[in-house]
Amino acid sequence: MRSFRDFLQKAQQSGVAIGHFNISDLVLVKAVFGAARELNVPVLVGLSEGEREFVGTRQIAAFVRSLREEFDFPIFLNADHTHSLAKGIEAAKAGFDSIVFDLSALPIEENVRQTKQAVEAMKAVNPSVLVEGEIGDIGTGSEIHESSPDLSKGLSTPEEAKQFVESTRVDILAPAVGNMHGMLRSMVRGETKKRLDIERIAGIKRAARAFLTLHGGSGTDDEDLRKAIAAGINIVHINTELRVAWRHGLEHGLAKQPDEVVPYKILPSVVDSVKQVVGSRLQLFNGRHVAHGT
Ligand code: G3H
Ligand code: ZN
């Protein structure tokens, strides 16, 4: 099996992006894996520190590895939003393919200093692990928010991006380009969409010359996502849309079988609901026609 770096390079050459989907249980893994296999596209499964705490860091690494090996399929594993070196080392030791080292809440000088050290330390554990650094402010929480934070002051600039990548030697950069973690209620209802600063993405790509990740993908305008990928985004993160679909699928599964207690008879509703969202997003990221946009 070729490495995650190989698949990223191939995606970059082909002008498509790799979909990253957060999971916090095996039902979500089943849905993500099922959608990616149906479309035959590589996929990245991610877990934040909280999600890893719930599922088990070494346990999810073994599970994803077993899928990759048994089905000879490019499913990779990312340690999302890692805030301490100890948690990053733990993920590197467990065999994660990439680690998002996120100190974006710190002043930029401190973010640079600690991220540089972390890149060296995590690559000493596993030289082929890819490390992503984060700059700017895109808010926190893959949840439904009542109001939108003011992110205008935390937007990333090409100069800052270039300096950060050169100083820290991260493989991947996550900039702030109009994106935001989580969704507003109006976004869940499909009435409003997140909009991206495409010019800024293009400028950052030219200056930083690194792989770029777009965080906070849920609820983003489809056309903006296409343009962002054309401007240099290589990975798109989706979490809240999956969480919403997970809950709807569960409610539906319980409502349609009120007396059922067998989990594997109830949970296929959740798999189907999440799989639809993943499939639709993967089609868009991979330049395929999207039958029903989200
Ligand atoms: O790292 C996770 C993501 O950036 C997901 O953001 O919940 O807005 O899709 P989202
Ligand atoms: Zn994120």
PDB file of C-alpha atoms and ligand atoms in Angstrom:
ATOM      1  CA  MET A   1       0.000   0.000   0.000  1.00  0.00           C
ATOM      2  CA  ARG A   2       1.369   3.433  -0.933  1.00  0.00           C
ATOM      3  CA  SER A   3       1.686   5.994   1.875  1.00  0.00           C
ATOM      4  CA  PHE A   4      -0.681   8.810   2.795  1.00  0.00           C
ATOM      5  CA  ARG A   5       1.912  11.264   1.412  1.00  0.00           C
ATOM      6  CA  ASP A   6       1.783   9.454  -1.960  1.00  0.00           C
ATOM      7  CA  PHE A   7      -2.006   9.738  -2.067  1.00  0.00           C
ATOM      8  CA  LEU A   8      -1.853  13.433  -1.122  1.00  0.00           C
ATOM      9  CA  GLN A   9       0.648  14.109  -3.888  1.00  0.00           C
ATOM     10  CA  LYS A  10      -1.515  12.246  -6.361  1.00  0.00           C
ATOM     11  CA  ALA A  11      -4.603  14.227  -5.270  1.00  0.00           C
ATOM     12  CA  GLN A  12      -2.670  17.477  -5.686  1.00  0.00           C
ATOM     13  CA  GLN A  13      -1.568  16.526  -9.204  1.00  0.00           C
ATOM     14  CA  SER A  14      -5.120  15.559 -10.142  1.00  0.00           C
ATOM     15  CA  GLY A  15      -6.676  18.744  -8.698  1.00  0.00           C
ATOM     16  CA  VAL A  16      -8.855  16.878  -6.198  1.00  0.00           C
ATOM     17  CA  ALA A  17      -8.920  16.809  -2.385  1.00  0.00           C
ATOM     18  CA  ILE A  18      -8.914  14.007   0.157  1.00  0.00           C
ATOM     19  CA  GLY A  19     -11.968  13.967   2.422  1.00  0.00           C
ATOM     20  CA  HIS A  20     -11.282  13.891   6.176  1.00  0.00           C
ATOM     21  CA  PHE A  21     -14.178  12.732   8.349  1.00  0.00           C
ATOM     22  CA  ASN A  22     -14.202  12.763  12.141  1.00  0.00           C
ATOM     23  CA  ILE A  23     -15.440   9.663  13.874  1.00  0.00           C
ATOM     24  CA  SER A  24     -16.214   8.835  17.484  1.00  0.00           C
ATOM     25  CA  ASP A  25     -17.630   5.337  17.130  1.00  0.00           C
ATOM     26  CA  LEU A  26     -17.390   2.329  14.837  1.00  0.00           C
ATOM     27  CA  VAL A  27     -20.743   3.097  13.193  1.00  0.00           C
ATOM     28  CA  LEU A  28     -19.176   6.280  11.788  1.00  0.00           C
ATOM     29  CA  VAL A  29     -16.091   4.347  10.613  1.00  0.00           C
ATOM     30  CA  LYS A  30     -18.375   1.861   8.852  1.00  0.00           C
ATOM     31  CA  ALA A  31     -20.225   4.698   7.092  1.00  0.00           C
ATOM     32  CA  VAL A  32     -17.039   6.532   6.026  1.00  0.00           C
ATOM     33  CA  PHE A  33     -15.331   3.355   4.831  1.00  0.00           C
ATOM     34  CA  GLY A  34     -18.471   2.174   3.001  1.00  0.00           C
ATOM     35  CA  ALA A  35     -18.900   5.480   1.134  1.00  0.00           C
ATOM     36  CA  ALA A  36     -15.204   5.679   0.165  1.00  0.00           C
ATOM     37  CA  ARG A  37     -15.191   2.099  -1.100  1.00  0.00           C
ATOM     38  CA  GLU A  38     -18.309   2.647  -3.187  1.00  0.00           C
ATOM     39  CA  LEU A  39     -16.667   5.642  -4.867  1.00  0.00           C
ATOM     40  CA  ASN A  40     -13.216   4.032  -4.851  1.00  0.00           C
ATOM     41  CA  VAL A  41     -11.453   7.134  -3.511  1.00  0.00           C
ATOM     42  CA  PRO A  42      -8.861   7.425  -0.710  1.00  0.00           C
ATOM     43  CA  VAL A  43     -10.176   8.686   2.602  1.00  0.00           C
ATOM     44  CA  LEU A  44      -8.873  10.028   5.896  1.00  0.00           C
ATOM     45  CA  VAL A  45     -10.514   9.225   9.224  1.00  0.00           C
ATOM     46  CA  GLY A  46      -9.783  11.675  12.041  1.00  0.00           C
ATOM     47  CA  LEU A  47     -10.183  11.801  15.796  1.00  0.00           C
ATOM     48  CA  SER A  48      -9.634  14.842  18.003  1.00  0.00           C
ATOM     49  CA  GLU A  49      -8.205  14.367  21.511  1.00  0.00           C
ATOM     50  CA  GLY A  50     -11.758  13.992  22.902  1.00  0.00           C
ATOM     51  CA  GLU A  51     -12.761  11.514  20.192  1.00  0.00           C
ATOM     52  CA  ARG A  52      -9.559   9.499  20.799  1.00  0.00           C
ATOM     53  CA  GLU A  53     -10.220   9.498  24.520  1.00  0.00           C
ATOM     54  CA  PHE A  54     -13.637   7.923  23.884  1.00  0.00           C
ATOM     55  CA  VAL A  55     -12.643   5.366  21.222  1.00  0.00           C
ATOM     56  CA  GLY A  56      -9.081   4.506  22.330  1.00  0.00           C
ATOM     57  CA  THR A  57      -5.967   5.699  20.494  1.00  0.00           C
ATOM     58  CA  ARG A  58      -4.301   2.320  19.966  1.00  0.00           C
ATOM     59  CA  GLN A  59      -7.654   0.591  19.413  1.00  0.00           C
ATOM     60  CA  ILE A  60      -8.728   2.839  16.512  1.00  0.00           C
ATOM     61  CA  ALA A  61      -5.249   2.554  14.976  1.00  0.00           C
ATOM     62  CA  ALA A  62      -5.574  -1.242  14.981  1.00  0.00           C
ATOM     63  CA  PHE A  63      -9.108  -1.088  13.571  1.00  0.00           C
ATOM     64  CA  VAL A  64      -8.275   1.255  10.676  1.00  0.00           C
ATOM     65  CA  ARG A  65      -5.090  -0.694   9.902  1.00  0.00           C
ATOM     66  CA  SER A  66      -7.126  -3.902   9.743  1.00  0.00           C
ATOM     67  CA  LEU A  67      -9.520  -2.337   7.193  1.00  0.00           C
ATOM     68  CA  ARG A  68      -6.611  -1.034   5.121  1.00  0.00           C
ATOM     69  CA  GLU A  69      -4.894  -4.410   5.078  1.00  0.00           C
ATOM     70  CA  GLU A  70      -7.851  -6.741   4.666  1.00  0.00           C
ATOM     71  CA  PHE A  71      -9.453  -4.727   1.860  1.00  0.00           C
ATOM     72  CA  ASP A  72      -6.185  -3.336   0.426  1.00  0.00           C
ATOM     73  CA  PHE A  73      -7.926   0.047   0.511  1.00  0.00           C
ATOM     74  CA  PRO A  74      -6.398   3.523   1.106  1.00  0.00           C
ATOM     75  CA  ILE A  75      -8.064   4.509   4.383  1.00  0.00           C
ATOM     76  CA  PHE A  76      -5.696   6.591   6.548  1.00  0.00           C
ATOM     77  CA  LEU A  77      -5.795   7.848  10.121  1.00  0.00           C
ATOM     78  CA  ASN A  78      -5.302  11.393  11.457  1.00  0.00           C
ATOM     79  CA  ALA A  79      -4.830  12.594  15.039  1.00  0.00           C
ATOM     80  CA  ASP A  80      -6.949  15.739  14.760  1.00  0.00           C
ATOM     81  CA  HIS A  81      -6.517  18.917  16.869  1.00  0.00           C
ATOM     82  CA  THR A  82      -3.730  17.700  19.134  1.00  0.00           C
ATOM     83  CA  HIS A  83      -2.841  20.316  21.730  1.00  0.00           C
ATOM     84  CA  SER A  84       0.073  18.706  23.583  1.00  0.00           C
ATOM     85  CA  LEU A  85       3.286  17.005  22.547  1.00  0.00           C
ATOM     86  CA  ALA A  86       2.488  14.027  24.820  1.00  0.00           C
ATOM     87  CA  LYS A  87      -0.757  13.334  22.894  1.00  0.00           C
ATOM     88  CA  GLY A  88       1.080  13.778  19.585  1.00  0.00           C
ATOM     89  CA  ILE A  89       3.788  11.284  20.576  1.00  0.00           C
ATOM     90  CA  GLU A  90       1.112   8.849  21.724  1.00  0.00           C
ATOM     91  CA  ALA A  91      -0.571   9.016  18.291  1.00  0.00           C
ATOM     92  CA  ALA A  92       2.758   8.719  16.435  1.00  0.00           C
ATOM     93  CA  LYS A  93       3.608   5.614  18.476  1.00  0.00           C
ATOM     94  CA  ALA A  94       0.163   4.109  17.794  1.00  0.00           C
ATOM     95  CA  GLY A  95       0.835   4.375  14.042  1.00  0.00           C
ATOM     96  CA  PHE A  96      -1.346   7.337  12.975  1.00  0.00           C
ATOM     97  CA  ASP A  97      -0.521   8.529   9.446  1.00  0.00           C
ATOM     98  CA  SER A  98      -0.779  12.221  10.267  1.00  0.00           C
ATOM     99  CA  ILE A  99      -1.026  14.502  13.278  1.00  0.00           C
ATOM    100  CA  VAL A 100      -2.635  17.944  13.456  1.00  0.00           C
ATOM    101  CA  PHE A 101      -0.567  19.825  16.028  1.00  0.00           C
ATOM    102  CA  ASP A 102      -2.837  22.720  16.913  1.00  0.00           C
ATOM    103  CA  LEU A 103      -1.400  25.578  18.947  1.00  0.00           C
ATOM    104  CA  SER A 104      -3.275  28.215  16.964  1.00  0.00           C
ATOM    105  CA  ALA A 105      -4.688  29.686  20.186  1.00  0.00           C
ATOM    106  CA  LEU A 106      -1.161  30.768  21.236  1.00  0.00           C
ATOM    107  CA  PRO A 107       0.657  33.897  19.999  1.00  0.00           C
ATOM    108  CA  ILE A 108       2.234  33.097  16.614  1.00  0.00           C
ATOM    109  CA  GLU A 109       5.869  33.181  17.913  1.00  0.00           C
ATOM    110  CA  GLU A 110       5.021  30.602  20.575  1.00  0.00           C
ATOM    111  CA  ASN A 111       3.021  28.535  18.059  1.00  0.00           C
ATOM    112  CA  VAL A 112       6.091  28.495  15.754  1.00  0.00           C
ATOM    113  CA  ARG A 113       8.534  27.621  18.547  1.00  0.00           C
ATOM    114  CA  GLN A 114       6.518  24.720  19.996  1.00  0.00           C
ATOM    115  CA  THR A 115       5.313  23.366  16.630  1.00  0.00           C
ATOM    116  CA  LYS A 116       8.915  23.200  15.344  1.00  0.00           C
ATOM    117  CA  GLN A 117       9.936  21.159  18.405  1.00  0.00           C
ATOM    118  CA  ALA A 118       6.893  18.906  18.048  1.00  0.00           C
ATOM    119  CA  VAL A 119       7.614  18.214  14.347  1.00  0.00           C
ATOM    120  CA  GLU A 120      11.115  17.032  15.273  1.00  0.00           C
ATOM    121  CA  ALA A 121       9.930  14.944  18.221  1.00  0.00           C
ATOM    122  CA  MET A 122       7.064  13.231  16.387  1.00  0.00           C
ATOM    123  CA  LYS A 123       9.176  12.484  13.306  1.00  0.00           C
ATOM    124  CA  ALA A 124      11.816  10.970  15.604  1.00  0.00           C
ATOM    125  CA  VAL A 125       9.144   8.438  16.618  1.00  0.00           C
ATOM    126  CA  ASN A 126       7.969   7.838  13.027  1.00  0.00           C
ATOM    127  CA  PRO A 127       9.847   9.598  10.189  1.00  0.00           C
ATOM    128  CA  SER A 128       6.991   9.043   7.739  1.00  0.00           C
ATOM    129  CA  VAL A 129       4.264  10.626   9.880  1.00  0.00           C
ATOM    130  CA  LEU A 130       2.910  13.844   8.328  1.00  0.00           C
ATOM    131  CA  VAL A 131       2.561  16.820  10.652  1.00  0.00           C
ATOM    132  CA  GLU A 132       0.048  19.609  10.146  1.00  0.00           C
ATOM    133  CA  GLY A 133       0.344  23.016  11.830  1.00  0.00           C
ATOM    134  CA  GLU A 134      -2.416  25.573  12.338  1.00  0.00           C
ATOM    135  CA  ILE A 135      -2.441  29.349  12.161  1.00  0.00           C
ATOM    136  CA  GLY A 136      -5.210  31.920  12.576  1.00  0.00           C
ATOM    137  CA  ASP A 137      -8.565  31.651  14.294  1.00  0.00           C
ATOM    138  CA  ILE A 138     -11.434  29.511  12.994  1.00  0.00           C
ATOM    139  CA  GLY A 139     -13.258  29.044  16.310  1.00  0.00           C
ATOM    140  CA  THR A 140     -13.729  25.796  18.188  1.00  0.00           C
ATOM    141  CA  GLY A 141     -16.315  23.048  18.499  1.00  0.00           C
ATOM    142  CA  SER A 142     -17.868  20.824  15.821  1.00  0.00           C
ATOM    143  CA  GLU A 143     -21.297  21.583  17.221  1.00  0.00           C
ATOM    144  CA  ILE A 144     -24.359  23.667  16.476  1.00  0.00           C
ATOM    145  CA  HIS A 145     -23.605  27.262  17.477  1.00  0.00           C
ATOM    146  CA  GLU A 146     -26.171  29.938  18.284  1.00  0.00           C
ATOM    147  CA  SER A 147     -24.110  32.724  16.747  1.00  0.00           C
ATOM    148  CA  SER A 148     -21.089  33.163  14.553  1.00  0.00           C
ATOM    149  CA  PRO A 149     -17.850  34.376  16.222  1.00  0.00           C
ATOM    150  CA  ASP A 150     -16.006  37.336  14.669  1.00  0.00           C
ATOM    151  CA  LEU A 151     -13.199  35.613  12.817  1.00  0.00           C
ATOM    152  CA  SER A 152     -12.223  38.562  10.622  1.00  0.00           C
ATOM    153  CA  LYS A 153      -9.171  39.475  12.738  1.00  0.00           C
ATOM    154  CA  GLY A 154      -7.846  35.894  12.762  1.00  0.00           C
ATOM    155  CA  LEU A 155      -7.525  35.425   8.980  1.00  0.00           C
ATOM    156  CA  SER A 156      -4.172  34.049   7.779  1.00  0.00           C
ATOM    157  CA  THR A 157      -1.906  35.951   5.396  1.00  0.00           C
ATOM    158  CA  PRO A 158       0.429  34.509   2.727  1.00  0.00           C
ATOM    159  CA  GLU A 159       3.482  36.021   4.483  1.00  0.00           C
ATOM    160  CA  GLU A 160       2.581  34.481   7.844  1.00  0.00           C
ATOM    161  CA  ALA A 161       1.858  31.125   6.160  1.00  0.00           C
ATOM    162  CA  LYS A 162       5.223  31.096   4.354  1.00  0.00           C
ATOM    163  CA  GLN A 163       7.135  32.014   7.500  1.00  0.00           C
ATOM    164  CA  PHE A 164       5.290  29.410   9.581  1.00  0.00           C
ATOM    165  CA  VAL A 165       5.915  26.559   7.128  1.00  0.00           C
ATOM    166  CA  GLU A 166       9.585  27.462   6.620  1.00  0.00           C
ATOM    167  CA  SER A 167      10.285  27.861  10.351  1.00  0.00           C
ATOM    168  CA  THR A 168       8.431  24.794  11.615  1.00  0.00           C
ATOM    169  CA  ARG A 169       8.925  22.425   8.638  1.00  0.00           C
ATOM    170  CA  VAL A 170       5.333  21.166   8.881  1.00  0.00           C
ATOM    171  CA  ASP A 171       4.189  19.057   5.919  1.00  0.00           C
ATOM    172  CA  ILE A 172       0.660  20.470   5.900  1.00  0.00           C
ATOM    173  CA  LEU A 173      -0.745  23.870   6.844  1.00  0.00           C
ATOM    174  CA  ALA A 174      -4.252  24.684   8.074  1.00  0.00           C
ATOM    175  CA  PRO A 175      -4.953  28.398   7.484  1.00  0.00           C
ATOM    176  CA  ALA A 176      -7.914  30.604   8.410  1.00  0.00           C
ATOM    177  CA  VAL A 177      -9.572  31.590   5.131  1.00  0.00           C
ATOM    178  CA  GLY A 178     -13.178  32.334   6.085  1.00  0.00           C
ATOM    179  CA  ASN A 179     -13.782  28.825   7.405  1.00  0.00           C
ATOM    180  CA  MET A 180     -15.200  28.126  10.873  1.00  0.00           C
ATOM    181  CA  HIS A 181     -15.631  25.071  13.087  1.00  0.00           C
ATOM    182  CA  GLY A 182     -19.226  23.934  13.616  1.00  0.00           C
ATOM    183  CA  MET A 183     -22.508  25.060  12.093  1.00  0.00           C
ATOM    184  CA  LEU A 184     -25.126  27.696  12.789  1.00  0.00           C
ATOM    185  CA  ARG A 185     -28.719  26.452  13.029  1.00  0.00           C
ATOM    186  CA  SER A 186     -29.519  28.169   9.741  1.00  0.00           C
ATOM    187  CA  MET A 187     -26.716  26.098   8.141  1.00  0.00           C
ATOM    188  CA  VAL A 188     -28.175  22.851   9.497  1.00  0.00           C
ATOM    189  CA  ARG A 189     -31.486  23.867   7.884  1.00  0.00           C
ATOM    190  CA  GLY A 190     -29.574  24.593   4.647  1.00  0.00           C
ATOM    191  CA  GLU A 191     -30.649  28.269   4.658  1.00  0.00           C
ATOM    192  CA  THR A 192     -27.155  29.774   4.950  1.00  0.00           C
ATOM    193  CA  LYS A 193     -23.671  28.618   3.912  1.00  0.00           C
ATOM    194  CA  LYS A 194     -20.103  29.328   4.973  1.00  0.00           C
ATOM    195  CA  ARG A 195     -18.209  31.292   2.301  1.00  0.00           C
ATOM    196  CA  LEU A 196     -14.466  31.081   1.675  1.00  0.00           C
ATOM    197  CA  ASP A 197     -11.840  33.655   0.665  1.00  0.00           C
ATOM    198  CA  ILE A 198     -10.589  31.949  -2.494  1.00  0.00           C
ATOM    199  CA  GLU A 199      -8.016  34.651  -3.343  1.00  0.00           C
ATOM    200  CA  ARG A 200      -6.503  34.279   0.092  1.00  0.00           C
ATOM    201  CA  ILE A 201      -6.223  30.502  -0.353  1.00  0.00           C
ATOM    202  CA  ALA A 202      -4.484  30.952  -3.722  1.00  0.00           C
ATOM    203  CA  GLY A 203      -2.062  33.495  -2.213  1.00  0.00           C
ATOM    204  CA  ILE A 204      -1.270  31.230   0.740  1.00  0.00           C
ATOM    205  CA  LYS A 205      -0.682  28.268  -1.584  1.00  0.00           C
ATOM    206  CA  ARG A 206       1.741  30.266  -3.753  1.00  0.00           C
ATOM    207  CA  ALA A 207       3.647  31.544  -0.713  1.00  0.00           C
ATOM    208  CA  ALA A 208       3.682  28.486   1.555  1.00  0.00           C
ATOM    209  CA  ARG A 209       4.199  25.754  -1.057  1.00  0.00           C
ATOM    210  CA  ALA A 210       2.850  23.104   1.324  1.00  0.00           C
ATOM    211  CA  PHE A 211      -0.172  20.826   1.388  1.00  0.00           C
ATOM    212  CA  LEU A 212      -3.178  22.799   2.681  1.00  0.00           C
ATOM    213  CA  THR A 213      -6.084  21.607   4.825  1.00  0.00           C
ATOM    214  CA  LEU A 214      -9.460  23.295   5.071  1.00  0.00           C
ATOM    215  CA  HIS A 215     -10.919  22.775   8.548  1.00  0.00           C
ATOM    216  CA  GLY A 216     -14.538  23.515   9.402  1.00  0.00           C
ATOM    217  CA  GLY A 217     -15.886  22.184   6.117  1.00  0.00           C
ATOM    218  CA  SER A 218     -19.453  21.510   7.331  1.00  0.00           C
ATOM    219  CA  GLY A 219     -22.063  23.843   5.889  1.00  0.00           C
ATOM    220  CA  THR A 220     -19.702  25.347   3.283  1.00  0.00           C
ATOM    221  CA  ASP A 221     -21.055  26.447  -0.085  1.00  0.00           C
ATOM    222  CA  ASP A 222     -20.433  23.672  -2.666  1.00  0.00           C
ATOM    223  CA  GLU A 223     -19.085  26.020  -5.312  1.00  0.00           C
ATOM    224  CA  ASP A 224     -16.690  27.635  -2.817  1.00  0.00           C
ATOM    225  CA  LEU A 225     -15.385  24.175  -1.920  1.00  0.00           C
ATOM    226  CA  ARG A 226     -14.723  23.401  -5.602  1.00  0.00           C
ATOM    227  CA  LYS A 227     -12.924  26.718  -6.055  1.00  0.00           C
ATOM    228  CA  ALA A 228     -10.936  26.241  -2.817  1.00  0.00           C
ATOM    229  CA  ILE A 229      -9.687  22.862  -4.066  1.00  0.00           C
ATOM    230  CA  ALA A 230      -8.742  24.392  -7.416  1.00  0.00           C
ATOM    231  CA  ALA A 231      -6.884  27.143  -5.496  1.00  0.00           C
ATOM    232  CA  GLY A 232      -4.770  24.631  -3.551  1.00  0.00           C
ATOM    233  CA  ILE A 233      -6.726  22.939  -0.749  1.00  0.00           C
ATOM    234  CA  ASN A 234      -5.651  19.259  -0.511  1.00  0.00           C
ATOM    235  CA  ILE A 235      -7.675  17.967   2.472  1.00  0.00           C
ATOM    236  CA  VAL A 236     -11.174  19.011   3.619  1.00  0.00           C
ATOM    237  CA  HIS A 237     -12.370  18.285   7.171  1.00  0.00           C
ATOM    238  CA  ILE A 238     -16.031  17.479   7.835  1.00  0.00           C
ATOM    239  CA  ASN A 239     -17.358  16.734  11.301  1.00  0.00           C
ATOM    240  CA  THR A 240     -20.581  18.535  12.333  1.00  0.00           C
ATOM    241  CA  GLU A 241     -22.498  17.423   9.224  1.00  0.00           C
ATOM    242  CA  LEU A 242     -21.722  13.814  10.200  1.00  0.00           C
ATOM    243  CA  ARG A 243     -22.753  14.375  13.808  1.00  0.00           C
ATOM    244  CA  VAL A 244     -26.091  15.833  12.673  1.00  0.00           C
ATOM    245  CA  ALA A 245     -26.635  12.877  10.305  1.00  0.00           C
ATOM    246  CA  TRP A 246     -25.629  10.423  13.071  1.00  0.00           C
ATOM    247  CA  ARG A 247     -28.280  11.848  15.403  1.00  0.00           C
ATOM    248  CA  HIS A 248     -31.003  11.968  12.747  1.00  0.00           C
ATOM    249  CA  GLY A 249     -30.204   8.386  11.707  1.00  0.00           C
ATOM    250  CA  LEU A 250     -30.418   7.185  15.296  1.00  0.00           C
ATOM    251  CA  GLU A 251     -33.696   8.983  15.938  1.00  0.00           C
ATOM    252  CA  HIS A 252     -35.105   7.498  12.746  1.00  0.00           C
ATOM    253  CA  GLY A 253     -33.874   3.970  13.588  1.00  0.00           C
ATOM    254  CA  LEU A 254     -35.412   4.096  17.065  1.00  0.00           C
ATOM    255  CA  ALA A 255     -38.692   5.635  15.866  1.00  0.00           C
ATOM    256  CA  LYS A 256     -39.262   3.071  13.147  1.00  0.00           C
ATOM    257  CA  GLN A 257     -38.639   0.094  15.461  1.00  0.00           C
ATOM    258  CA  PRO A 258     -39.908   1.268  18.885  1.00  0.00           C
ATOM    259  CA  ASP A 259     -39.613  -2.180  20.497  1.00  0.00           C
ATOM    260  CA  GLU A 260     -36.297  -3.233  18.984  1.00  0.00           C
ATOM    261  CA  VAL A 261     -33.319  -3.704  21.323  1.00  0.00           C
ATOM    262  CA  VAL A 262     -30.815  -5.359  18.963  1.00  0.00           C
ATOM    263  CA  PRO A 263     -28.142  -2.743  18.138  1.00  0.00           C
ATOM    264  CA  TYR A 264     -27.229  -4.217  14.759  1.00  0.00           C
ATOM    265  CA  LYS A 265     -30.872  -3.928  13.704  1.00  0.00           C
ATOM    266  CA  ILE A 266     -31.196  -0.290  14.806  1.00  0.00           C
ATOM    267  CA  LEU A 267     -27.774   1.073  13.812  1.00  0.00           C
ATOM    268  CA  PRO A 268     -27.929   0.476  10.025  1.00  0.00           C
ATOM    269  CA  SER A 269     -30.187   3.580   9.941  1.00  0.00           C
ATOM    270  CA  VAL A 270     -27.285   5.568  11.367  1.00  0.00           C
ATOM    271  CA  VAL A 271     -24.810   4.062   8.885  1.00  0.00           C
ATOM    272  CA  ASP A 272     -27.105   4.922   5.951  1.00  0.00           C
ATOM    273  CA  SER A 273     -27.715   8.465   7.146  1.00  0.00           C
ATOM    274  CA  VAL A 274     -23.992   9.237   7.689  1.00  0.00           C
ATOM    275  CA  LYS A 275     -22.935   7.404   4.526  1.00  0.00           C
ATOM    276  CA  GLN A 276     -25.139   9.646   2.386  1.00  0.00           C
ATOM    277  CA  VAL A 277     -23.401  12.769   3.678  1.00  0.00           C
ATOM    278  CA  VAL A 278     -19.915  11.264   3.306  1.00  0.00           C
ATOM    279  CA  GLY A 279     -20.685  10.036  -0.218  1.00  0.00           C
ATOM    280  CA  SER A 280     -22.004  13.413  -1.316  1.00  0.00           C
ATOM    281  CA  ARG A 281     -18.967  15.261   0.099  1.00  0.00           C
ATOM    282  CA  LEU A 282     -16.492  12.739  -1.378  1.00  0.00           C
ATOM    283  CA  GLN A 283     -18.052  13.151  -4.816  1.00  0.00           C
ATOM    284  CA  LEU A 284     -17.641  16.901  -4.612  1.00  0.00           C
ATOM    285  CA  PHE A 285     -14.036  16.755  -3.307  1.00  0.00           C
ATOM    286  CA  ASN A 286     -13.111  14.303  -6.057  1.00  0.00           C
ATOM    287  CA  GLY A 287     -14.636  16.313  -8.897  1.00  0.00           C
ATOM    288  CA  ARG A 288     -17.531  13.955  -9.484  1.00  0.00           C
ATOM    289  CA  HIS A 289     -21.070  15.063 -10.207  1.00  0.00           C
ATOM    290  CA  VAL A 290     -23.040  15.529  -6.964  1.00  0.00           C
ATOM    291  CA  ALA A 291     -26.587  14.266  -7.334  1.00  0.00           C
ATOM    292  CA  HIS A 292     -27.915  15.802  -4.119  1.00  0.00           C
ATOM    293  CA  GLY A 293     -25.694  18.494  -2.604  1.00  0.00           C
ATOM    294  CA  THR A 294     -25.765  18.855   1.185  1.00  0.00           C
TER     295      THR A 294
HETATM  296  O1  G3H B   1     -11.212  19.063  12.471  1.00  0.00           O
HETATM  297  C1  G3H B   1     -12.434  18.967  12.244  1.00  0.00           C
HETATM  298  C2  G3H B   1     -13.078  19.877  11.355  1.00  0.00           C
HETATM  299  O2  G3H B   1     -12.367  21.008  11.091  1.00  0.00           O
HETATM  300  C3  G3H B   1     -14.527  19.843  11.200  1.00  0.00           C
HETATM  301  O3  G3H B   1     -15.197  21.067  11.187  1.00  0.00           O
HETATM  302  O4  G3H B   1     -17.344  20.427  12.236  1.00  0.00           O
HETATM  303  O5  G3H B   1     -17.178  22.465  10.839  1.00  0.00           O
HETATM  304  O6  G3H B   1     -17.048  20.225   9.800  1.00  0.00           O
HETATM  305  P1  G3H B   1     -16.792  21.051  11.018  1.00  0.00           P
HETATM  306 ZN    ZN B   2     -10.736  21.208  12.604  1.00  0.00          ZN
END
